[in-house]
Amino acid sequence: MNDLLALIYLVFFAAIAGGAFALMTQNLRNSQESDSLRAPRKRSRVHPEAPQAGEEVLYVDFSRERLEQIFQQTP
């Protein structure tokens, strides 16, 4: 009985492992095909959230000296 259960287990294990490998291979193949079919995107060199020329940005100084000054000032 144990030999039969071990054989059934191995058959199902091989089927699941084979199916997982086939699915992974097909996904990789499809992603490569879709990349070759897709038109190249035009990429802008400037990030859309980047500050424009002359625009002020918030700057936080976390240097050790500055933090020590802040902690010494607090009562």
mmCIF file of C-alpha atoms in Angstrom:
data_model
loop_
_atom_site.group_PDB
_atom_site.id
_atom_site.type_symbol
_atom_site.label_atom_id
_atom_site.label_comp_id
_atom_site.label_asym_id
_atom_site.label_seq_id
_atom_site.Cartn_x
_atom_site.Cartn_y
_atom_site.Cartn_z
ATOM 1 C CA MET A 1 0.000 0.000 0.000
ATOM 2 C CA ASN A 2 2.811 2.424 0.853
ATOM 3 C CA ASP A 3 4.496 1.731 -2.484
ATOM 4 C CA LEU A 4 1.293 2.585 -4.328
ATOM 5 C CA LEU A 5 0.862 5.847 -2.404
ATOM 6 C CA ALA A 6 4.492 6.796 -3.054
ATOM 7 C CA LEU A 7 4.021 6.132 -6.777
ATOM 8 C CA ILE A 8 0.813 8.223 -6.882
ATOM 9 C CA TYR A 9 2.581 11.030 -5.013
ATOM 10 C CA LEU A 10 5.521 11.013 -7.428
ATOM 11 C CA VAL A 11 3.210 11.024 -10.468
ATOM 12 C CA PHE A 12 1.253 14.015 -9.167
ATOM 13 C CA PHE A 13 4.459 15.786 -8.123
ATOM 14 C CA ALA A 14 5.936 15.309 -11.604
ATOM 15 C CA ALA A 15 2.717 16.578 -13.215
ATOM 16 C CA ILE A 16 2.634 19.715 -11.064
ATOM 17 C CA ALA A 17 6.361 20.395 -11.549
ATOM 18 C CA GLY A 18 6.029 19.905 -15.316
ATOM 19 C CA GLY A 19 3.028 22.213 -15.471
ATOM 20 C CA ALA A 20 4.829 24.891 -13.475
ATOM 21 C CA PHE A 21 7.859 24.679 -15.752
ATOM 22 C CA ALA A 22 5.664 24.858 -18.874
ATOM 23 C CA LEU A 23 3.798 27.878 -17.502
ATOM 24 C CA MET A 24 7.040 29.663 -16.632
ATOM 25 C CA THR A 25 8.525 28.946 -20.070
ATOM 26 C CA GLN A 26 5.401 30.165 -21.852
ATOM 27 C CA ASN A 27 5.288 33.363 -19.792
ATOM 28 C CA LEU A 28 8.912 34.124 -20.622
ATOM 29 C CA ARG A 29 8.314 33.440 -24.312
ATOM 30 C CA ASN A 30 5.221 35.689 -24.377
ATOM 31 C CA SER A 31 6.991 38.536 -22.588
ATOM 32 C CA GLN A 32 9.838 38.437 -25.098
ATOM 33 C CA GLU A 33 7.382 38.499 -28.003
ATOM 34 C CA SER A 34 5.410 41.404 -26.577
ATOM 35 C CA ASP A 35 8.620 43.400 -26.050
ATOM 36 C CA SER A 36 9.603 42.961 -29.688
ATOM 37 C CA LEU A 37 6.117 43.935 -30.929
ATOM 38 C CA ARG A 38 5.809 47.025 -28.766
ATOM 39 C CA ALA A 39 6.924 50.312 -30.284
ATOM 40 C CA PRO A 40 9.753 52.001 -28.414
ATOM 41 C CA ARG A 41 8.514 54.694 -26.063
ATOM 42 C CA LYS A 42 9.781 58.224 -26.220
ATOM 43 C CA ARG A 43 11.327 58.978 -22.868
ATOM 44 C CA SER A 44 11.659 62.504 -21.695
ATOM 45 C CA ARG A 45 14.890 63.358 -19.983
ATOM 46 C CA VAL A 46 13.170 65.414 -17.302
ATOM 47 C CA HIS A 47 11.068 63.784 -14.635
ATOM 48 C CA PRO A 48 7.522 65.219 -14.578
ATOM 49 C CA GLU A 49 7.839 66.154 -10.902
ATOM 50 C CA ALA A 50 11.258 67.770 -11.263
ATOM 51 C CA PRO A 51 11.392 71.477 -10.374
ATOM 52 C CA GLN A 52 11.354 73.904 -13.252
ATOM 53 C CA ALA A 53 14.182 76.372 -13.791
ATOM 54 C CA GLY A 54 14.050 79.118 -11.138
ATOM 55 C CA GLU A 55 11.607 77.208 -8.927
ATOM 56 C CA GLU A 56 12.511 76.943 -5.226
ATOM 57 C CA VAL A 57 12.806 73.559 -3.576
ATOM 58 C CA LEU A 58 12.648 72.534 0.065
ATOM 59 C CA TYR A 59 16.001 71.418 1.449
ATOM 60 C CA VAL A 60 16.516 69.666 4.769
ATOM 61 C CA ASP A 61 20.000 69.596 6.230
ATOM 62 C CA PHE A 62 20.589 66.431 8.269
ATOM 63 C CA SER A 63 24.271 66.998 8.886
ATOM 64 C CA ARG A 64 25.523 66.159 12.364
ATOM 65 C CA GLU A 65 26.546 69.735 13.180
ATOM 66 C CA ARG A 66 23.156 71.144 12.204
ATOM 67 C CA LEU A 67 21.289 68.521 14.246
ATOM 68 C CA GLU A 68 23.473 69.220 17.286
ATOM 69 C CA GLN A 69 22.669 72.943 16.998
ATOM 70 C CA ILE A 70 18.934 72.203 16.841
ATOM 71 C CA PHE A 71 19.038 69.945 19.907
ATOM 72 C CA GLN A 72 21.047 72.506 21.889
ATOM 73 C CA GLN A 73 18.484 75.235 21.085
ATOM 74 C CA THR A 74 15.458 73.310 22.382
ATOM 75 C CA PRO A 75 14.645 74.159 26.023
#
